[in-house]
XYZ file of C-alpha atoms in Angstrom:
768
model
C 134.886 -65.356 55.687
C 134.710 -62.803 52.619
C 131.016 -62.774 53.296
C 131.505 -61.569 56.835
C 133.762 -58.689 55.772
C 131.285 -57.410 53.055
C 128.414 -57.448 55.728
C 130.541 -55.388 58.193
C 131.376 -52.819 55.484
C 127.759 -52.412 54.470
C 126.629 -51.913 57.981
C 129.418 -49.284 58.720
C 128.590 -47.394 55.382
C 124.810 -47.115 56.461
C 125.665 -45.806 60.021
C 128.024 -43.119 58.453
C 125.297 -42.012 56.016
C 122.769 -41.720 58.958
C 125.078 -39.371 60.922
C 126.040 -36.945 57.973
C 123.080 -37.113 55.552
C 119.566 -35.342 55.772
C 117.664 -38.774 56.392
C 117.551 -40.942 59.368
C 118.096 -40.013 63.045
C 121.105 -39.440 65.273
C 122.434 -42.341 67.077
C 120.858 -40.859 70.226
C 117.715 -39.847 68.390
C 117.920 -35.902 68.864
C 117.102 -33.441 65.905
C 119.201 -30.058 66.216
C 119.410 -26.531 64.817
C 122.499 -25.709 62.592
C 124.208 -23.399 65.157
C 127.742 -23.427 66.398
C 126.317 -22.717 69.783
C 122.645 -22.510 71.077
C 123.825 -19.782 73.449
C 124.729 -17.418 70.573
C 121.159 -17.974 68.955
C 119.939 -15.931 65.952
C 120.208 -12.133 65.197
C 117.742 -10.567 62.856
C 117.047 -7.095 61.252
C 113.769 -5.935 59.796
C 113.000 -2.552 58.266
C 109.890 -0.678 59.375
C 108.397 -0.864 55.909
C 109.133 -4.456 55.197
C 108.185 -7.894 56.721
C 111.067 -10.176 55.791
C 113.514 -10.473 58.551
C 117.203 -10.814 57.579
C 118.397 -13.553 60.107
C 122.027 -14.502 60.721
C 122.921 -17.343 60.501
C 120.090 -18.763 58.259
C 117.587 -20.867 60.227
C 118.127 -24.505 59.266
C 117.657 -27.958 60.986
C 120.100 -30.801 60.434
C 120.103 -34.655 61.382
C 116.526 -35.446 59.965
C 113.893 -34.212 57.822
C 112.245 -30.986 59.155
C 108.610 -30.405 58.655
C 108.263 -27.190 60.567
C 109.766 -24.588 62.940
C 107.981 -23.132 65.696
C 108.045 -20.128 68.090
C 108.139 -21.862 71.535
C 108.895 -19.172 73.911
C 107.974 -15.428 73.925
C 110.310 -13.632 76.370
C 108.348 -10.165 76.310
C 104.977 -11.167 75.380
C 104.185 -10.422 71.872
C 106.219 -11.967 68.947
C 104.360 -11.038 65.878
C 106.422 -13.251 63.562
C 105.996 -16.625 61.670
C 108.647 -19.066 60.514
C 107.928 -20.438 56.837
C 109.562 -23.591 55.810
C 111.343 -23.059 52.371
C 112.762 -26.656 51.582
C 115.954 -28.370 52.237
C 115.235 -28.077 56.059
C 115.732 -24.203 55.632
C 113.307 -21.389 56.709
C 112.610 -17.667 56.574
C 111.542 -15.488 59.258
C 108.640 -12.866 58.502
C 106.886 -10.356 60.617
C 102.963 -10.790 60.520
C 102.600 -7.043 60.075
C 104.665 -4.012 59.327
C 106.443 -3.069 62.677
C 106.980 0.326 64.025
C 110.488 1.206 65.632
C 109.148 4.170 67.515
C 106.585 1.903 69.535
C 109.190 -1.183 69.958
C 112.690 -1.503 68.738
C 113.645 -4.943 69.735
C 111.880 -8.416 70.011
C 113.186 -11.644 71.630
C 111.886 -15.134 71.332
C 112.884 -18.958 71.169
C 112.424 -21.130 68.216
C 112.827 -24.854 67.599
C 112.743 -27.252 64.684
C 110.129 -30.203 64.436
C 110.875 -33.293 62.364
C 108.386 -35.218 60.319
C 108.387 -37.883 63.192
C 107.251 -35.107 65.672
C 110.554 -34.905 67.256
C 111.591 -31.384 68.378
C 115.065 -29.821 68.541
C 116.552 -27.872 71.430
C 115.546 -24.265 71.560
C 117.599 -21.269 70.225
C 116.827 -17.642 71.101
C 116.179 -15.170 68.206
C 117.044 -11.287 68.805
C 115.171 -9.077 66.314
C 115.912 -5.385 65.897
C 113.621 -3.137 63.952
C 115.525 -0.863 61.612
C 114.455 2.796 61.466
C 113.589 4.251 57.874
C 113.306 7.975 58.455
C 109.640 8.321 58.065
C 109.133 11.421 60.104
C 110.289 15.031 59.332
C 111.409 17.262 62.014
C 108.923 19.413 63.770
C 109.604 22.686 65.651
C 108.509 22.604 69.283
C 106.925 26.089 68.892
C 104.446 27.392 66.108
C 106.366 30.576 65.775
C 109.122 32.608 67.461
C 109.148 36.378 68.313
C 111.959 38.390 69.780
C 112.737 42.098 70.359
C 116.250 43.475 69.826
C 117.584 47.005 70.144
C 119.133 48.520 67.204
C 122.929 49.294 66.796
C 124.020 46.050 68.663
C 125.486 42.617 67.716
C 123.921 39.919 69.713
C 125.509 36.406 70.071
C 122.053 34.810 70.875
C 118.811 36.523 69.803
C 116.590 33.491 69.936
C 117.106 29.715 69.880
C 114.696 27.707 67.770
C 114.204 23.887 68.581
C 112.858 21.110 66.566
C 112.485 17.379 67.288
C 112.022 14.222 65.284
C 109.873 11.185 66.036
C 112.123 8.712 64.292
C 113.814 6.135 66.661
C 117.401 6.256 65.985
C 120.019 9.100 66.155
C 120.592 8.907 62.421
C 117.036 9.957 61.556
C 115.716 11.059 64.952
C 118.429 13.673 65.900
C 118.432 17.275 64.468
C 121.777 17.974 62.716
C 121.255 21.191 60.968
C 119.166 24.521 60.967
C 118.905 26.973 58.015
C 117.534 30.352 57.247
C 115.594 30.335 54.007
C 115.049 33.990 53.679
C 117.868 35.677 51.685
C 119.416 39.061 52.087
C 118.914 39.060 55.908
C 121.888 40.097 58.290
C 121.239 36.889 60.387
C 123.000 33.691 60.725
C 121.911 30.284 62.536
C 124.191 27.546 64.023
C 123.479 23.826 64.221
C 122.160 24.303 67.713
C 119.411 26.650 66.354
C 120.775 29.731 67.813
C 120.087 32.802 65.766
C 122.386 35.861 65.778
C 122.793 39.143 63.777
C 125.946 39.648 61.529
C 125.727 43.428 61.516
C 124.165 46.053 63.885
C 120.546 46.438 62.912
C 118.802 49.688 62.029
C 115.326 50.694 62.857
C 115.160 53.190 60.076
C 116.187 50.566 57.494
C 113.711 47.846 58.736
C 111.409 47.740 61.764
C 111.074 43.876 61.673
C 112.991 41.130 60.231
C 110.842 38.006 59.385
C 112.927 34.967 58.850
C 111.835 31.418 57.487
C 113.674 28.802 59.342
C 113.895 24.990 58.620
C 115.423 21.943 60.532
C 117.093 18.940 59.124
C 117.463 15.587 60.695
C 120.785 13.716 60.210
C 119.269 11.985 57.177
C 118.664 15.576 55.737
C 114.806 15.334 55.800
C 113.631 18.949 55.881
C 111.000 20.194 58.280
C 108.112 22.595 57.483
C 109.280 26.183 57.810
C 108.749 28.064 60.980
C 108.313 31.875 61.153
C 110.710 33.839 63.258
C 109.965 37.531 63.818
C 112.675 39.808 65.060
C 111.410 43.208 66.091
C 113.925 46.171 66.184
C 113.533 48.773 68.941
C 114.521 52.209 68.130
C 117.445 53.488 70.230
C 118.264 57.007 70.218
C 121.835 57.607 69.593
C 123.669 60.866 69.598
C 124.712 61.930 66.275
C 123.430 62.088 62.608
C 120.611 60.013 61.173
C 119.753 59.453 57.613
C 123.187 59.904 56.099
C 123.646 57.389 53.312
C 127.029 55.459 53.393
C 127.340 55.680 49.458
C 125.979 58.165 47.129
C 126.203 57.046 43.374
C 126.994 59.877 40.938
C 126.364 59.496 37.111
C 128.403 61.586 34.808
C 126.386 64.529 33.440
C 123.740 64.525 36.111
C 124.648 67.845 37.635
C 124.291 68.705 41.259
C 123.438 65.891 43.718
C 122.497 66.383 47.179
C 124.494 64.318 49.576
C 122.369 64.139 52.866
C 118.807 65.153 51.868
C 117.327 63.330 54.895
C 120.007 64.151 57.550
C 118.792 64.735 61.204
C 120.979 65.639 64.118
C 119.707 63.585 67.132
C 120.630 64.793 70.601
C 118.297 62.394 72.130
C 117.262 63.100 75.818
C 120.808 64.545 76.695
C 119.982 67.638 78.611
C 121.661 70.449 76.693
C 120.714 74.007 76.133
C 122.454 74.317 72.769
C 125.005 77.344 72.862
C 126.759 76.707 69.484
C 126.828 74.223 66.732
C 129.644 73.605 64.167
C 129.974 71.140 61.280
C 132.634 70.555 58.794
C 132.442 68.504 55.694
C 135.491 67.304 53.826
C 135.559 66.041 50.340
C 138.744 63.891 49.603
C 140.139 64.248 46.193
C 143.710 64.115 46.571
C 144.092 60.762 45.270
C 142.552 61.742 41.752
C 145.131 63.047 39.261
C 146.724 66.377 40.440
C 144.444 66.737 43.533
C 140.893 66.657 42.279
C 139.095 65.963 38.799
C 140.442 68.669 36.526
C 140.019 68.765 32.708
C 142.643 66.341 31.381
C 143.529 68.821 28.422
C 147.316 69.690 27.853
C 148.736 72.651 29.424
C 148.500 74.217 25.997
C 144.817 73.439 25.716
C 144.150 74.324 29.329
C 145.656 77.774 28.624
C 143.573 78.266 25.514
C 140.450 77.293 27.498
C 141.206 79.624 30.434
C 142.088 82.531 28.159
C 145.903 82.590 28.851
C 148.363 84.102 26.629
C 149.204 81.810 23.613
C 152.851 82.880 23.943
C 153.594 80.662 26.961
C 156.062 77.904 26.216
C 155.438 74.516 27.558
C 158.702 72.909 28.817
C 157.170 69.443 29.740
C 155.078 68.575 26.725
C 154.025 64.970 25.845
C 156.848 63.234 23.916
C 156.310 63.501 20.067
C 157.442 65.174 16.948
C 159.186 68.545 17.823
C 159.118 67.571 21.560
C 161.733 65.002 21.607
C 163.413 66.395 24.758
C 160.952 64.750 27.219
C 161.354 61.228 25.653
C 163.677 60.211 28.371
C 161.583 61.206 31.420
C 159.517 58.650 33.240
C 155.674 59.481 32.749
C 152.385 58.086 34.118
C 150.718 55.692 31.653
C 147.297 56.653 32.243
C 145.404 59.428 30.536
C 142.734 60.311 33.334
C 144.882 63.550 33.936
C 147.345 65.427 31.937
C 150.813 64.337 31.373
C 152.778 63.909 34.692
C 156.653 63.371 34.879
C 158.539 61.684 37.746
C 161.982 62.875 38.754
C 163.859 60.230 40.638
C 166.533 62.586 42.275
C 169.506 60.859 40.629
C 169.392 60.766 36.858
C 165.969 62.245 35.536
C 166.492 65.699 33.745
C 165.836 67.208 30.457
C 167.640 69.974 28.541
C 165.664 72.531 26.640
C 166.655 73.262 23.074
C 167.609 76.984 22.495
C 164.917 77.152 19.818
C 162.204 76.303 22.101
C 162.752 78.987 24.642
C 165.396 81.936 24.631
C 167.622 81.047 27.535
C 167.740 84.691 28.766
C 164.700 85.647 30.726
C 163.224 89.146 30.306
C 162.688 91.555 33.030
C 159.092 90.480 32.967
C 157.891 86.888 32.996
C 155.822 84.141 34.380
C 156.823 80.750 35.495
C 154.138 78.215 36.289
C 153.921 74.511 37.044
C 152.274 71.715 38.973
C 154.467 69.906 41.407
C 154.144 67.065 43.985
C 157.060 66.886 46.515
C 158.080 65.559 49.860
C 161.122 65.476 52.036
C 162.936 62.167 52.515
C 164.359 60.839 55.896
C 167.836 60.521 54.512
C 168.027 63.693 52.687
C 170.215 66.690 53.670
C 167.923 69.608 54.346
C 170.465 71.776 52.515
C 170.334 69.824 49.249
C 169.017 71.777 46.358
C 166.381 70.194 43.934
C 166.006 72.092 40.806
C 162.886 72.540 39.030
C 164.381 74.768 36.337
C 167.936 76.123 35.976
C 170.006 78.039 33.516
C 173.683 77.591 34.092
C 176.982 77.998 32.149
C 177.312 75.404 29.532
C 181.059 74.806 30.151
C 184.090 75.895 32.307
C 182.071 77.578 34.938
C 179.227 76.665 37.231
C 177.419 79.879 37.490
C 173.553 79.758 37.829
C 171.969 82.577 35.870
C 168.391 81.893 37.026
C 166.780 78.910 38.638
C 163.712 77.717 40.573
C 164.475 74.986 43.128
C 163.367 73.369 46.434
C 165.510 73.464 49.478
C 164.457 72.576 53.103
C 160.692 72.848 52.260
C 161.209 76.180 50.700
C 160.518 77.339 47.117
C 163.267 79.492 45.899
C 163.689 81.671 43.078
C 167.144 82.636 42.008
C 167.476 85.561 39.642
C 171.080 86.884 38.921
C 171.186 89.918 36.729
C 173.773 89.886 34.038
C 176.652 92.455 34.170
C 175.173 94.490 31.257
C 172.011 95.371 33.104
C 173.408 97.838 35.514
C 176.386 98.788 37.759
C 178.557 96.068 39.068
C 178.858 97.502 42.261
C 175.108 97.678 43.148
C 173.396 95.050 45.424
C 169.994 94.040 43.949
C 167.498 91.435 45.118
C 168.536 87.952 43.605
C 166.890 85.338 45.623
C 163.373 84.834 47.097
C 163.026 82.204 49.581
C 159.242 81.171 50.197
C 158.615 78.934 53.252
C 155.570 76.926 52.138
C 153.910 73.815 53.880
C 152.702 72.799 50.422
C 156.114 72.299 49.022
C 156.591 69.239 51.231
C 153.167 67.773 51.966
C 153.123 65.197 49.076
C 150.204 66.589 47.430
C 149.764 68.162 44.051
C 149.799 72.061 43.969
C 149.897 74.655 41.230
C 152.455 77.285 41.617
C 152.986 80.465 39.445
C 155.781 83.149 40.025
C 155.151 86.462 38.319
C 158.147 88.660 37.923
C 158.344 92.301 36.925
C 161.820 92.902 38.353
C 162.390 93.591 41.076
C 158.928 92.755 42.091
C 157.943 89.145 42.606
C 154.649 87.660 43.187
C 153.842 83.863 44.042
C 150.365 82.244 43.479
C 149.749 78.985 45.049
C 146.729 76.909 43.916
C 145.504 80.000 42.180
C 145.680 82.293 45.176
C 148.127 85.105 45.716
C 150.568 84.318 48.539
C 150.462 87.077 51.204
C 154.024 88.293 52.001
C 155.040 88.322 55.569
C 158.117 90.151 57.415
C 160.469 87.391 56.720
C 158.626 85.233 54.163
C 159.703 85.391 51.567
C 163.278 86.030 52.717
C 164.986 88.230 50.096
C 168.729 87.893 49.604
C 170.565 90.533 47.548
C 173.645 89.800 45.537
C 176.028 91.342 42.863
C 175.296 91.155 39.194
C 177.196 88.251 37.347
C 180.677 89.425 36.109
C 181.342 89.540 32.536
C 182.772 86.536 30.607
C 183.478 85.533 26.987
C 182.533 82.445 25.016
C 180.273 81.143 27.603
C 176.740 80.114 26.702
C 174.019 78.772 29.002
C 172.291 75.405 29.208
C 168.572 75.481 30.311
C 167.506 72.166 32.157
C 164.348 70.798 33.932
C 164.642 68.529 36.939
C 168.370 69.220 37.581
C 171.125 71.869 37.033
C 173.870 71.494 34.533
C 177.322 71.859 36.066
C 179.506 73.128 33.223
C 182.845 72.549 34.918
C 182.138 68.784 35.515
C 180.105 68.363 32.343
C 177.253 66.567 34.102
C 173.971 67.279 35.815
C 173.635 67.816 39.533
C 171.159 68.889 42.075
C 168.292 66.588 40.841
C 164.618 66.941 41.879
C 162.943 64.040 43.514
C 159.339 64.368 43.116
C 156.712 64.808 40.285
C 155.997 67.765 37.864
C 153.586 68.579 35.164
C 152.703 71.644 33.047
C 155.899 73.634 33.598
C 155.670 76.671 31.305
C 157.546 80.115 30.962
C 155.731 83.204 29.569
C 158.191 86.054 28.527
C 157.536 89.759 28.550
C 153.963 89.221 30.147
C 152.349 88.532 33.470
C 149.729 85.806 33.481
C 146.314 87.127 34.686
C 145.156 86.111 38.150
C 141.929 84.789 36.777
C 143.849 82.675 34.317
C 145.885 81.039 37.207
C 142.525 80.558 39.170
C 141.000 78.869 36.202
C 143.974 76.553 35.546
C 143.811 75.336 39.228
C 139.894 75.207 39.297
C 138.576 71.771 40.103
C 135.691 70.443 37.997
C 134.447 68.506 40.994
C 133.492 70.051 44.395
C 130.857 70.516 47.103
C 127.970 72.779 46.161
C 127.033 75.176 49.030
C 123.570 75.632 50.114
C 121.621 78.689 48.968
C 122.385 81.634 50.900
C 118.738 82.356 51.546
C 118.700 79.384 53.732
C 121.228 80.824 56.131
C 119.461 82.371 59.158
C 120.773 85.129 61.460
C 123.426 83.874 63.708
C 124.825 81.303 61.404
C 127.892 81.387 59.178
C 129.041 79.426 56.229
C 132.684 79.027 55.161
C 134.488 77.217 52.218
C 138.043 76.824 51.119
C 139.248 77.866 47.576
C 138.789 74.417 46.045
C 135.286 74.055 47.652
C 136.394 70.642 48.958
C 135.777 71.851 52.702
C 132.669 73.401 53.859
C 132.080 74.587 57.457
C 128.876 75.749 59.027
C 128.881 77.592 62.422
C 126.178 79.286 64.594
C 123.839 78.726 67.374
C 120.839 77.177 65.382
C 120.624 73.448 65.402
C 117.552 73.451 63.202
C 119.020 75.641 60.691
C 122.220 73.525 60.747
C 120.112 70.493 59.681
C 118.498 72.380 56.906
C 121.780 73.517 55.615
C 123.556 70.057 55.635
C 120.615 68.620 53.839
C 121.405 71.208 50.994
C 125.012 70.481 50.693
C 125.579 68.930 47.097
C 128.312 67.348 44.986
C 128.957 68.235 41.327
C 131.339 67.023 38.818
C 131.409 69.232 35.624
C 133.715 67.107 33.642
C 132.007 65.308 30.636
C 134.343 62.294 31.145
C 135.075 62.275 35.090
C 137.445 59.964 36.596
C 135.406 57.208 37.968
C 135.878 55.893 41.478
C 135.352 56.799 45.140
C 135.563 60.238 46.839
C 135.438 59.898 50.620
C 133.269 62.363 52.627
C 133.971 63.180 56.272
C 131.574 65.122 58.464
C 132.613 66.156 61.865
C 130.266 67.975 64.240
C 130.621 69.830 67.545
C 127.766 70.783 69.798
C 128.498 73.030 72.776
C 125.998 73.280 75.606
C 125.657 75.913 78.508
C 128.824 76.447 80.452
C 130.816 75.323 77.582
C 130.088 71.676 77.996
C 130.583 69.817 74.743
C 128.666 67.012 73.328
C 130.570 64.154 71.613
C 129.165 63.636 68.246
C 130.291 60.819 66.268
C 131.909 61.652 62.906
C 130.089 60.479 59.750
C 132.060 58.545 56.968
C 130.303 58.347 53.621
C 131.588 58.373 50.056
C 130.558 59.456 46.526
C 131.072 56.713 43.944
C 131.541 58.383 40.484
C 130.300 55.897 37.887
C 132.032 54.996 34.746
C 131.171 57.281 31.963
C 130.310 56.127 28.476
C 133.639 56.237 26.547
C 133.603 58.052 23.173
C 135.167 56.633 20.221
C 136.985 58.868 17.691
C 136.962 57.693 14.142
C 138.751 58.956 11.172
C 137.988 57.836 7.497
C 138.362 59.185 4.092
C 139.692 58.012 0.582
C 142.779 55.919 1.619
C 144.604 56.068 -1.693
C 144.946 59.265 -3.722
C 146.675 59.388 -7.104
C 148.054 62.785 -8.581
C 150.076 63.691 -11.540
C 153.768 64.176 -11.491
C 153.271 68.009 -11.922
C 150.871 68.155 -9.202
C 153.588 66.962 -6.634
C 155.858 69.686 -7.676
C 153.274 72.314 -7.107
C 151.773 70.709 -3.989
C 149.026 68.275 -3.362
C 146.510 68.251 -0.503
C 147.119 64.972 1.648
C 143.782 64.635 3.368
C 141.405 65.948 0.859
C 138.148 64.282 2.048
C 138.953 63.525 5.635
C 136.115 63.071 8.052
C 136.216 62.762 11.964
C 133.338 61.364 13.948
C 132.898 60.860 17.570
C 130.819 57.896 18.405
C 128.215 57.520 19.755
C 127.218 60.248 17.242
C 124.896 62.993 18.233
C 121.810 63.857 16.562
C 121.828 65.337 12.958
C 122.478 69.066 12.820
C 120.635 71.468 10.312
C 123.757 71.643 8.190
C 124.234 68.022 7.902
C 127.152 67.528 10.389
C 126.223 65.604 13.598
C 125.995 67.570 16.937
C 128.872 65.519 18.203
C 131.264 66.963 15.424
C 129.907 70.588 16.158
C 130.193 70.418 20.057
C 132.877 68.108 20.775
C 136.651 68.895 20.676
C 139.947 67.768 19.827
C 143.230 68.814 21.455
C 145.892 67.308 19.224
C 146.433 65.516 15.716
C 149.810 64.035 14.875
C 150.765 63.629 11.201
C 153.692 60.985 10.793
C 155.735 60.358 7.746
C 157.851 57.365 7.191
C 160.599 57.460 6.108
C 161.354 61.044 7.202
C 161.083 63.799 4.665
C 164.083 64.967 2.786
C 164.407 68.638 3.360
C 166.253 69.147 0.061
C 163.087 68.600 -2.082
C 160.223 67.622 0.290
C 158.047 70.033 2.441
C 154.925 69.839 4.505
C 152.976 73.095 4.933
C 149.963 73.868 6.887
C 147.479 76.708 6.542
C 148.848 79.543 8.746
C 145.802 81.735 8.305
C 143.426 79.092 9.682
C 145.749 78.090 12.488
C 145.942 81.852 13.611
C 142.144 82.063 13.345
C 141.332 79.096 15.324
C 144.066 79.639 17.801
C 145.669 76.167 16.984
C 149.467 75.635 17.239
C 151.390 73.728 14.736
C 155.006 72.195 14.732
C 156.573 70.711 11.601
C 159.718 68.379 11.480
C 161.070 65.977 9.040
C 159.026 63.357 10.708
C 155.724 65.046 10.234
C 153.636 67.630 11.829
C 151.732 68.189 14.996
C 148.624 70.539 15.454
C 147.512 71.094 18.952
C 145.152 73.164 21.098
C 141.703 72.328 22.197
C 139.188 73.173 19.425
C 136.165 71.943 17.606
C 136.442 68.824 15.526
C 135.117 70.853 12.574
C 137.906 73.241 12.813
C 140.620 70.536 13.012
C 138.913 68.930 9.912
C 139.215 72.200 8.161
C 143.026 72.519 9.017
C 143.875 69.022 8.189
C 142.268 69.035 4.749
C 144.695 71.782 3.951
C 147.825 70.197 4.822
C 149.968 70.251 1.778
C 152.824 67.997 0.446
C 155.282 69.262 -1.982
C 157.959 67.189 -3.591
C 160.223 68.890 -6.278
C 161.570 65.292 -7.194
C 158.605 63.073 -7.172
C 160.377 60.190 -8.969
C 162.218 59.557 -5.620
C 158.975 58.394 -4.029
C 156.228 56.993 -6.325
C 154.212 56.417 -3.019
C 154.128 58.497 0.042
C 152.369 57.285 3.361
C 151.130 59.383 5.839
C 149.720 58.280 9.267
C 147.153 60.373 11.308
C 146.203 59.876 14.826
C 143.909 62.505 16.798
C 143.192 62.639 20.401
C 141.030 64.323 22.898
C 141.816 65.346 26.590
C 145.675 65.046 26.174
C 145.474 61.373 24.710
C 142.912 60.060 27.260
C 140.803 59.189 24.135
C 142.550 58.039 20.885
C 141.324 57.835 17.389
C 142.176 55.002 15.033
C 145.339 55.110 13.012
C 144.282 56.537 9.604
C 146.811 55.777 6.791
C 146.723 57.897 3.763
C 148.617 56.892 0.734
C 149.452 59.611 -1.899
C 150.664 58.056 -5.236
C 151.898 59.303 -8.622
C 150.104 58.127 -11.818
């Protein structure tokens, strides 16, 4: 009985191994491919440059030993593949040759497994896809492209270039991008190959534009470049031709012609020219006080223009001896001279009596720069004082004043009771109605008084009096008072009864000065206002009969009128620009040219205006250097008698000039300084310490000196050599030297009103 059970178990185990193992046959004797479903078949991928096919799932036979696999049915004719047995009933599929996706992308055939006994499994279908490898670069359909366009236009579509790619799939066979390889050309191309211009083309600038264009497929394979030629057609347009948009101007280069190739084109417009007119404007109002003027202080400008040295500057740069302007807001730059801002509510300065006698003489000159505009919320009757002398307490009488009211510049001049009869009316107020007062531009004003005659100069030109401009108001003399002095203020007027400032100025001022007992010369006023930059007019010999050339006083506007178009072109070509400053303010100056052409019967031609600009380039900045022996020791007795502080001081301007025959460099001989400040800390003790300057040298050179307990200031534009001579003669005296065994003096010099500053030179004087 036990033997029967063992025999049954052995038979059952053999049958199970035949079903699940790799040997033996199925109970029904059929070999099969290892697929979940014969209908799903196999799917394979093969790259164009390879032969091995990646098949999913793997080709494998189960149920019996497999000795081979064969292709049993070719659905579409050719099936250039072979099945290679790899062992363990598995096989790999290979192409018999490298395939070409561009010729055939897909293959389909049936395979079957064959056992070692010759038995064949059921068939299964294999689907093969040939994978593209981007073997081809794009190629343009045309060998080159040529198009013509008109100048002066923007085109959305000048030409469309087109390329194709022989690769078989969109990834490598589609064109994804076009690119213009030629740089600095006013063209762009989109992904569709459409070329357009980014700015209007100009025949004068370039007759032809030759572009090198390439295409990229989506795999970023680049084509061979194709040449695209865009020819520009000249189109005659009414107006000026050959006017550059930008004219660079280098400091020191002198005159520069603005439009040397200018031509006025009237094209084919039927016009018998009756008259022509052109007006060129140079915009300089944004530069400093209206244009590039020398940036010297008022005092230095007066010296350079030959003005009287007796003029008193009421708005100097803050410093030793000029402390009253410290509380005023100033511009921080040094491109122009010192400009002060007055806010209309609190800005004002009181002038010390020792600076200017508060009582004006019968003859005097007041001059200043001012920039002012009205404000929408301002009462037109409000006074804005530039200068005012009023009672210091108890009363509010205004003795004299210069103020703005309702866009009028008004001079008030009340005579004192001692000057004449109390019952005689005399002129007391002059009211000038001026557009300049409210145009928010810088203007120079000078009032010259030889009582009762008053003259006004605006921007260096005498104002021509009209019937009611100025309006002159008579008044009584001031009545006599006792114990009342005056307060002189700038930017407001002192109200003695209220003990505060009122009638504040809202605007900007610079260079306010008063000259007593003298009238400033007209040529000096013209010099003070004169711009260092201007338009340069053409030579008068170029002006033909029937033509006229006009300019304004600043030479920032130039007009040409007449009936000769050809001569107009010649004259415009010879208009120049010049900036005579050694260190001009860099930046842009706009040019605006408007032209009018009138034909027969008064018919005008509309000529487009020309907008250009002069770009003044950055000048080379000078560097002022001071050196000498930093520590000087002197005997006790020397200090009591006086010692020279800066005995071997030298001042250099770098970059230095060429050597001069006497040893000094040309830069020292030619270049100038306009101020040097000597500072002493702690302040001098006036009981036993003094600082003296060489009066004879100061008078000889026309240099002004101010001495205080804090040091000394010497000012006035003059040669560096002369400044060295003065500074070396500054003498320090101490009758009690034991109080300070060491005294430290600091020296800083400047040129052009602080635009260029030296190093801080520190000189120590010691007792040994």
